[in-house]
Amino acid sequence: MHGVTPPSAGRQSCDFYDCSPDLCLLCSRPPLLPPELPSLPGPQLLPAVPGPRFRGAMTEVRREVFGQMPQEEGGGVVEKFILKSDTVKVEILSLGCIIAALETKDRDGKFSDVVLGFDTLEGYTRKHPFFGAVVGRVANRIAKGRFTVEGKEYQLFLNNGPNSLHGGARGFDKVNIRLVLWSPQVLPNGVCFFRLSPDGEESYPGDLKVWVTYTLSGGELAINYRAQTSKTTPINLTNHAYFNLAGQGSQDVYDHEISIEADAYLPVDDTKIPTGEVAAVQGTGFDLRQPVELGKHLQKFHLDGFDHNFCLQQAQARRLAARARHPPTGRAMEVYTTQPGIQFYTGNNLDGSLKGKGAVVYPKHSAFCLETQNWPDAVNKPHFPSALLRPGEEYNHTTWLLFNAA
């Protein structure tokens, strides 16, 4: 939440100040990391050996070695953190905070992995469309890769036609030599990752301290994003998981039912930059307030797919943003967030050229993304929700993914 003053350095609690030492009872997330961790010159990888199992509130947490980065990229060991409840199992990497697998039950109790990705580290070190990764500093697009903050103009790397996308050439998901790996801390029901994004990284201003915390409770995966900066900077963090509730490797998501709790969306130009208009969904193909079967809906409105921001109610409390359901298996996912927007993307650029888990290929429309975030290009559009974080403030947003079957 912008404008929240961080707790004092002497406290190891959340911004409510009265958490328990182990888990906040009010905000349901871990307390702040010890203040000495962010002052380190860079993330310090904990020993990468198969660790003990931790249990908390019916969640099991364990860590394993997933692979080792090439020497030209720093040679660091990549760990995998496995969070497991009775109904959900999640695997998260210290590379890019990537959700590498997410298994959930269907109505018959059968587990399937419902996110796209790779079986080995090599797949994630090659070019891929942000499978499962945390993207930043600024998710989505910035027009012409350019913005002005406090009278100074900044020019970013252009990696999406004439625009900058998902943090630039080497965003938070990508290889960045010594700083590629996030520093992990195992929690009773999850894992917290930290990294320092130095002043000037990808041409963004300010030293930015970032924490991403995954916690699992029953069928609910919570992702909390926190950041503090030394200079005013734009920031917009999200997770870019690609979902197919039929199971990853299924050929399309046309039989999924989708609904999004939004009365408005942002029309875009031919480079996917919002025009600035905030348009009502009423009477358009963007009206997803009631569930639609995706394939039939695309056909009815002659749409090639979605890659658009839907404007959510602007409140800092948890609220429902979207639902996805796969009637043949009964699997369903609800998305709750504190963010003002959600980018609905239907995997339009997947083309079958990537071999994923189990050597399956991922064709067009074989997955969807529901990326909770600020509105695209907000740093250049004053009437959009502010994307700026200032010194002394804390960026703090949470998204909850609730999985069930019926």
Coordinates of C-alpha atoms in Angstrom, one line a residue:
M1 CA 0.0 0.0 0.0
H2 CA 1.6 3.2 -1.2
G3 CA 2.3 5.7 1.5
V4 CA 2.6 3.2 4.4
T5 CA 5.5 4.1 6.6
P6 CA 7.7 1.0 7.1
P7 CA 8.0 -0.3 10.7
S8 CA 11.0 0.8 12.6
A9 CA 14.2 -1.0 12.1
G10 CA 14.0 -2.5 15.6
R11 CA 10.8 -4.3 15.0
Q12 CA 10.4 -7.6 13.2
S13 CA 6.7 -7.4 12.5
C14 CA 4.4 -6.4 9.8
D15 CA 2.9 -2.9 9.3
F16 CA 0.2 -3.7 11.9
Y17 CA 3.0 -3.8 14.5
D18 CA 1.4 -6.6 16.6
C19 CA 2.1 -9.8 14.8
S20 CA 3.1 -12.9 16.5
P21 CA 6.8 -13.7 16.2
D22 CA 6.1 -16.4 13.7
L23 CA 3.1 -15.4 11.7
C24 CA 0.9 -12.3 11.6
L25 CA -2.5 -13.1 12.9
L26 CA -4.1 -10.0 11.3
C27 CA -2.6 -10.0 7.8
S28 CA -1.9 -13.7 7.5
R29 CA 1.6 -13.3 6.2
P30 CA 5.0 -13.6 7.7
P31 CA 6.7 -10.8 9.7
L32 CA 9.3 -8.7 8.1
L33 CA 12.7 -10.2 7.5
P34 CA 15.4 -9.2 10.0
P35 CA 16.5 -5.7 9.2
E36 CA 20.1 -6.8 8.7
L37 CA 19.2 -8.9 5.6
P38 CA 18.3 -6.0 3.3
S39 CA 21.6 -4.2 4.1
L40 CA 23.7 -6.9 2.6
P41 CA 25.3 -5.9 -0.7
G42 CA 23.4 -8.6 -2.6
P43 CA 21.3 -11.7 -2.0
Q44 CA 23.2 -14.4 0.0
L45 CA 22.1 -17.8 -1.1
L46 CA 21.6 -20.2 1.8
P47 CA 23.2 -23.6 1.7
A48 CA 21.6 -25.5 -1.2
V49 CA 21.3 -28.9 0.3
P50 CA 18.1 -31.0 0.8
G51 CA 16.8 -29.3 3.9
P52 CA 14.5 -30.5 6.7
R53 CA 10.8 -30.5 6.3
F54 CA 8.8 -27.9 8.1
R55 CA 5.2 -28.1 9.0
G56 CA 2.8 -25.3 9.9
A57 CA -1.0 -25.2 9.8
M58 CA -1.1 -28.4 7.7
T59 CA 1.4 -27.1 5.2
E60 CA 4.7 -29.0 4.6
V61 CA 7.7 -27.0 3.3
R62 CA 10.9 -28.6 2.0
R63 CA 13.8 -27.5 -0.2
E64 CA 15.8 -29.3 -2.8
V65 CA 18.5 -28.5 -5.3
F66 CA 17.0 -27.9 -8.8
G67 CA 20.1 -27.2 -10.8
Q68 CA 23.2 -25.0 -11.2
M69 CA 23.4 -21.9 -13.4
P70 CA 26.0 -21.8 -16.1
Q71 CA 29.4 -20.3 -15.1
E72 CA 28.9 -17.4 -17.5
E73 CA 25.8 -16.5 -15.6
G74 CA 27.4 -16.7 -12.2
G75 CA 27.2 -20.5 -11.5
G76 CA 24.9 -20.2 -8.6
V77 CA 22.8 -23.1 -7.3
V78 CA 19.1 -22.9 -8.0
E79 CA 16.9 -24.3 -5.3
K80 CA 13.3 -25.5 -5.4
F81 CA 10.9 -25.0 -2.5
I82 CA 8.0 -27.3 -2.3
L83 CA 4.9 -26.2 -0.4
K84 CA 2.3 -29.0 0.1
S85 CA -1.1 -29.1 1.7
D86 CA -3.8 -31.7 1.5
T87 CA -5.2 -30.2 -1.8
V88 CA -2.4 -28.2 -3.4
K89 CA 1.3 -28.7 -4.1
V90 CA 3.5 -25.8 -5.3
E91 CA 7.1 -25.8 -6.5
I92 CA 8.9 -22.4 -6.5
L93 CA 12.4 -21.7 -7.7
S94 CA 15.0 -19.3 -6.4
L95 CA 15.5 -18.3 -10.0
G96 CA 13.0 -15.5 -10.7
C97 CA 10.7 -16.7 -7.9
I98 CA 9.3 -19.0 -10.6
I99 CA 6.2 -21.1 -9.9
A100 CA 7.6 -24.2 -11.7
A101 CA 4.7 -26.5 -10.9
L102 CA 1.3 -26.3 -9.2
E103 CA -0.7 -29.5 -8.6
T104 CA -4.3 -29.4 -7.6
K105 CA -7.1 -31.9 -7.3
D106 CA -10.0 -32.5 -9.7
R107 CA -13.5 -33.5 -8.5
D108 CA -12.4 -37.1 -8.3
G109 CA -9.3 -36.3 -6.1
K110 CA -6.8 -36.7 -9.0
F111 CA -3.8 -34.3 -8.9
S112 CA -2.6 -32.6 -12.1
D113 CA 0.0 -29.9 -12.7
V114 CA -1.9 -26.8 -14.0
V115 CA 0.9 -24.4 -14.9
L116 CA 3.1 -24.4 -17.9
G117 CA 6.9 -24.6 -17.5
F118 CA 9.9 -26.9 -17.9
D119 CA 11.3 -30.0 -16.2
T120 CA 14.8 -28.8 -15.9
L121 CA 16.7 -25.6 -15.2
E122 CA 18.0 -25.3 -18.8
G123 CA 14.5 -24.5 -20.0
Y124 CA 14.2 -21.5 -17.7
T125 CA 17.7 -20.2 -18.6
R126 CA 16.7 -20.0 -22.3
K127 CA 14.3 -17.5 -23.8
H128 CA 10.7 -18.2 -22.7
P129 CA 7.5 -16.1 -22.2
F130 CA 8.0 -15.5 -18.5
F131 CA 6.6 -18.9 -17.4
G132 CA 5.6 -18.7 -13.7
A133 CA 8.0 -15.8 -13.0
V134 CA 7.8 -12.7 -10.9
V135 CA 8.3 -9.8 -13.3
G136 CA 9.5 -6.3 -12.5
R137 CA 10.5 -3.6 -11.7
V138 CA 7.5 -2.8 -13.9
A139 CA 5.3 -5.5 -15.2
N140 CA 3.5 -5.0 -18.5
R141 CA 4.4 -2.2 -21.0
I142 CA 5.8 1.3 -20.8
A143 CA 5.2 3.3 -23.9
K144 CA 8.4 3.9 -25.9
G145 CA 10.3 2.7 -22.8
R146 CA 10.3 6.3 -21.5
F147 CA 9.1 8.1 -18.5
T148 CA 9.9 11.2 -16.4
V149 CA 10.1 11.3 -12.6
E150 CA 10.9 14.4 -10.7
G151 CA 11.9 16.3 -13.8
K152 CA 14.4 13.6 -15.0
E153 CA 13.7 11.5 -18.1
Y154 CA 14.6 7.9 -18.1
Q155 CA 15.0 5.7 -21.2
L156 CA 14.5 1.9 -20.8
F157 CA 15.6 -0.9 -23.1
L158 CA 13.0 -1.6 -25.8
N159 CA 12.2 -5.4 -25.8
N160 CA 8.6 -5.4 -27.1
G161 CA 8.5 -3.6 -30.4
P162 CA 8.7 0.2 -29.6
N163 CA 8.0 -0.4 -25.9
S164 CA 9.6 -1.8 -22.8
L165 CA 7.9 -5.0 -21.3
H166 CA 8.2 -6.7 -17.9
G167 CA 11.2 -4.9 -16.6
G168 CA 13.4 -4.8 -19.8
A169 CA 16.2 -6.9 -21.2
R170 CA 17.0 -8.5 -17.8
G171 CA 14.0 -8.0 -15.5
F172 CA 13.5 -9.7 -12.2
D173 CA 12.8 -13.0 -13.9
K174 CA 15.9 -13.1 -16.0
V175 CA 19.5 -14.0 -15.6
N176 CA 21.4 -11.1 -14.1
I177 CA 24.8 -12.6 -13.3
R178 CA 25.4 -12.4 -9.6
L179 CA 22.0 -11.0 -8.7
V180 CA 20.0 -13.6 -10.6
L181 CA 19.1 -15.7 -7.6
W182 CA 16.8 -14.5 -4.9
S183 CA 17.8 -15.1 -1.3
P184 CA 15.3 -17.4 0.3
Q185 CA 14.1 -17.7 3.9
V186 CA 12.0 -20.8 4.8
L187 CA 8.8 -20.0 6.8
P188 CA 6.5 -22.4 8.7
N189 CA 4.0 -22.4 5.7
G190 CA 6.0 -21.0 2.8
V191 CA 9.1 -19.1 1.7
C192 CA 10.2 -15.5 1.5
F193 CA 12.6 -14.3 -1.2
F194 CA 14.6 -11.1 -1.1
R195 CA 16.8 -9.2 -3.6
L196 CA 18.3 -5.8 -4.0
S197 CA 17.8 -4.2 -7.4
P198 CA 20.6 -1.6 -7.5
D199 CA 20.2 2.0 -8.6
G200 CA 20.3 2.1 -12.4
E201 CA 19.5 -1.6 -13.0
E202 CA 17.7 -1.6 -16.4
S203 CA 17.9 2.2 -16.1
Y204 CA 15.4 2.4 -13.3
P205 CA 16.2 4.9 -10.4
G206 CA 17.0 3.9 -6.8
D207 CA 18.2 1.0 -4.8
L208 CA 15.0 -1.1 -4.5
K209 CA 14.7 -3.8 -1.8
V210 CA 12.2 -6.4 -2.8
W211 CA 10.5 -9.2 -0.8
V212 CA 8.2 -11.8 -2.4
T213 CA 6.6 -14.2 0.0
Y214 CA 4.6 -17.3 -1.0
T215 CA 2.5 -19.0 1.7
L216 CA 0.1 -22.0 1.3
S217 CA -2.8 -22.7 3.5
G218 CA -5.1 -25.5 2.4
G219 CA -6.2 -24.7 -1.1
E220 CA -5.1 -21.0 -1.0
L221 CA -1.7 -19.8 -2.3
A222 CA -0.9 -16.2 -1.2
I223 CA 1.8 -14.1 -2.9
N224 CA 2.8 -10.9 -1.1
Y225 CA 5.0 -8.3 -2.7
R226 CA 6.8 -5.7 -0.7
A227 CA 9.4 -3.1 -1.7
Q228 CA 11.3 0.0 -0.4
T229 CA 13.3 2.4 -2.4
S230 CA 16.0 5.0 -2.0
K231 CA 14.8 7.2 -4.9
T232 CA 11.3 7.7 -6.4
T233 CA 10.8 4.9 -8.9
P234 CA 8.0 3.2 -10.8
I235 CA 7.1 -0.3 -9.6
N236 CA 4.6 -2.9 -10.6
L237 CA 5.1 -6.5 -9.6
T238 CA 3.2 -9.6 -10.6
N239 CA 3.5 -13.3 -11.2
H240 CA 3.2 -14.5 -14.8
A241 CA 2.0 -18.1 -14.3
Y242 CA 0.3 -19.7 -17.3
F243 CA -2.7 -21.8 -16.2
N244 CA -4.6 -24.7 -17.8
L245 CA -6.9 -26.2 -15.3
A246 CA -7.3 -29.3 -17.5
G247 CA -3.6 -29.9 -16.8
Q248 CA -0.5 -28.4 -18.4
G249 CA 0.0 -29.9 -21.9
S250 CA -3.7 -29.8 -22.8
Q251 CA -4.0 -28.2 -26.2
D252 CA -6.3 -25.3 -25.5
V253 CA -8.4 -23.5 -22.8
Y254 CA -11.5 -23.0 -24.9
D255 CA -13.6 -25.2 -22.6
H256 CA -12.7 -23.0 -19.6
E257 CA -15.3 -20.7 -18.0
I258 CA -13.9 -17.2 -17.2
S259 CA -15.3 -14.3 -15.3
I260 CA -13.7 -11.0 -14.2
E261 CA -15.1 -8.6 -11.7
A262 CA -14.6 -5.4 -13.7
D263 CA -17.0 -2.8 -15.1
A264 CA -14.2 -1.2 -17.3
Y265 CA -11.2 -2.2 -19.3
L266 CA -8.3 -0.4 -21.1
P267 CA -8.5 -0.3 -24.9
V268 CA -5.0 -0.5 -26.5
D269 CA -3.3 0.6 -29.6
D270 CA -1.6 -1.7 -32.1
T271 CA 1.5 -2.0 -29.9
K272 CA -0.7 -3.0 -26.8
I273 CA -0.2 0.4 -25.1
P274 CA -3.4 1.7 -23.4
T275 CA -4.9 4.6 -25.4
G276 CA -5.8 6.4 -22.1
E277 CA -9.5 5.7 -22.4
V278 CA -11.2 3.8 -19.5
A279 CA -14.0 2.0 -21.4
A280 CA -17.1 0.4 -20.1
V281 CA -17.3 -3.4 -20.7
Q282 CA -21.1 -3.2 -21.1
G283 CA -22.2 -4.4 -24.5
T284 CA -18.7 -5.5 -25.6
G285 CA -16.7 -8.7 -25.8
F286 CA -14.9 -7.5 -22.7
D287 CA -17.9 -7.9 -20.5
L288 CA -16.8 -11.0 -18.5
R289 CA -18.8 -10.1 -15.4
Q290 CA -20.8 -13.3 -15.9
P291 CA -18.9 -16.6 -16.7
V292 CA -18.3 -17.2 -20.4
E293 CA -17.0 -20.3 -22.1
L294 CA -13.8 -18.9 -23.5
G295 CA -13.7 -20.6 -27.0
K296 CA -17.3 -19.7 -27.8
H297 CA -16.9 -16.2 -26.5
L298 CA -13.8 -15.5 -28.7
Q299 CA -15.7 -16.8 -31.7
K300 CA -18.9 -14.8 -31.0
F301 CA -17.0 -11.5 -30.7
H302 CA -14.4 -12.4 -33.4
L303 CA -11.5 -11.9 -30.9
D304 CA -8.0 -13.4 -31.5
G305 CA -7.6 -13.5 -27.7
F306 CA -7.2 -11.3 -24.8
D307 CA -4.2 -9.3 -23.7
H308 CA -5.9 -6.5 -21.8
N309 CA -6.1 -4.8 -18.4
F310 CA -9.4 -5.0 -16.6
C311 CA -10.0 -2.2 -14.1
L312 CA -10.9 -3.5 -10.6
Q313 CA -12.5 -1.6 -7.8
Q314 CA -9.7 0.6 -6.3
A315 CA -9.6 -0.4 -2.7
Q316 CA -6.7 -1.6 -0.7
A317 CA -8.6 -4.5 0.9
R318 CA -8.7 -8.1 -0.4
R319 CA -11.4 -8.5 -3.1
L320 CA -12.4 -10.9 -5.7
A321 CA -10.9 -10.2 -9.1
A322 CA -11.6 -13.2 -11.3
R323 CA -12.7 -16.8 -11.5
A324 CA -11.7 -19.6 -13.8
R325 CA -13.4 -23.0 -14.0
H326 CA -12.8 -26.2 -16.0
P327 CA -16.2 -28.0 -16.0
P328 CA -14.9 -31.4 -17.3
T329 CA -12.6 -31.8 -14.3
G330 CA -14.4 -29.5 -11.8
R331 CA -11.2 -27.6 -11.1
A332 CA -11.7 -24.0 -10.3
M333 CA -9.5 -21.0 -9.3
E334 CA -10.5 -17.8 -7.7
V335 CA -8.2 -14.8 -7.8
Y336 CA -8.3 -12.2 -5.0
T337 CA -6.0 -9.2 -4.8
T338 CA -5.3 -5.7 -3.4
Q339 CA -4.2 -4.5 -6.8
P340 CA -6.2 -2.0 -9.0
G341 CA -6.0 -4.1 -12.2
I342 CA -5.7 -7.6 -13.7
Q343 CA -4.2 -8.4 -17.1
F344 CA -6.1 -11.2 -18.8
Y345 CA -3.9 -12.9 -21.3
T346 CA -4.9 -16.0 -23.3
G347 CA -1.4 -17.1 -24.5
N348 CA -1.8 -15.5 -27.9
N349 CA 1.9 -15.6 -28.6
L350 CA 2.5 -19.3 -27.8
D351 CA 3.2 -21.0 -31.1
G352 CA 4.1 -24.6 -30.3
S353 CA 7.9 -23.9 -30.6
L354 CA 8.6 -24.5 -27.0
K355 CA 8.8 -28.0 -25.5
G356 CA 7.6 -27.9 -21.9
K357 CA 7.2 -30.4 -19.1
G358 CA 6.9 -34.0 -20.3
A359 CA 8.2 -32.8 -23.8
V360 CA 4.8 -31.5 -24.7
V361 CA 4.5 -28.4 -26.9
Y362 CA 2.5 -25.3 -26.0
P363 CA 0.4 -24.0 -28.9
K364 CA -1.6 -20.8 -29.1
H365 CA -4.3 -20.5 -26.5
S366 CA -3.0 -23.5 -24.5
A367 CA -3.0 -21.5 -21.3
F368 CA -4.2 -18.2 -19.7
C369 CA -2.7 -15.7 -17.3
L370 CA -4.5 -13.6 -14.7
E371 CA -1.8 -11.1 -13.8
T372 CA -2.8 -8.9 -10.8
Q373 CA -1.1 -5.6 -11.2
N374 CA -1.3 -1.8 -11.7
W375 CA -2.6 -0.5 -15.0
P376 CA -0.1 -0.7 -17.9
D377 CA 1.9 2.5 -18.7
A378 CA 0.5 4.1 -15.6
V379 CA 3.8 6.0 -15.1
N380 CA 2.9 8.0 -18.3
K381 CA -0.8 8.5 -17.6
P382 CA -1.5 10.7 -14.6
H383 CA -5.2 9.7 -14.5
F384 CA -4.2 6.0 -14.0
P385 CA -3.5 4.7 -10.4
S386 CA 0.0 5.9 -9.4
A387 CA 2.8 3.5 -10.1
L388 CA 5.4 5.6 -8.2
L389 CA 7.1 4.5 -4.9
R390 CA 8.9 7.1 -2.9
P391 CA 11.6 6.9 -0.2
G392 CA 10.0 6.3 3.2
E393 CA 7.0 4.5 1.7
E394 CA 6.4 0.8 1.3
Y395 CA 4.9 -1.0 -1.8
N396 CA 2.8 -3.7 -0.4
H397 CA 0.3 -5.8 -2.4
T398 CA -1.0 -9.4 -2.0
T399 CA -2.7 -11.8 -4.4
W400 CA -4.5 -14.9 -3.3
L401 CA -5.1 -17.9 -5.6
L402 CA -7.8 -20.2 -4.2
F403 CA -8.1 -23.6 -5.8
N404 CA -11.0 -26.0 -5.4
A405 CA -13.0 -28.6 -7.2
A406 CA -16.7 -29.5 -7.5

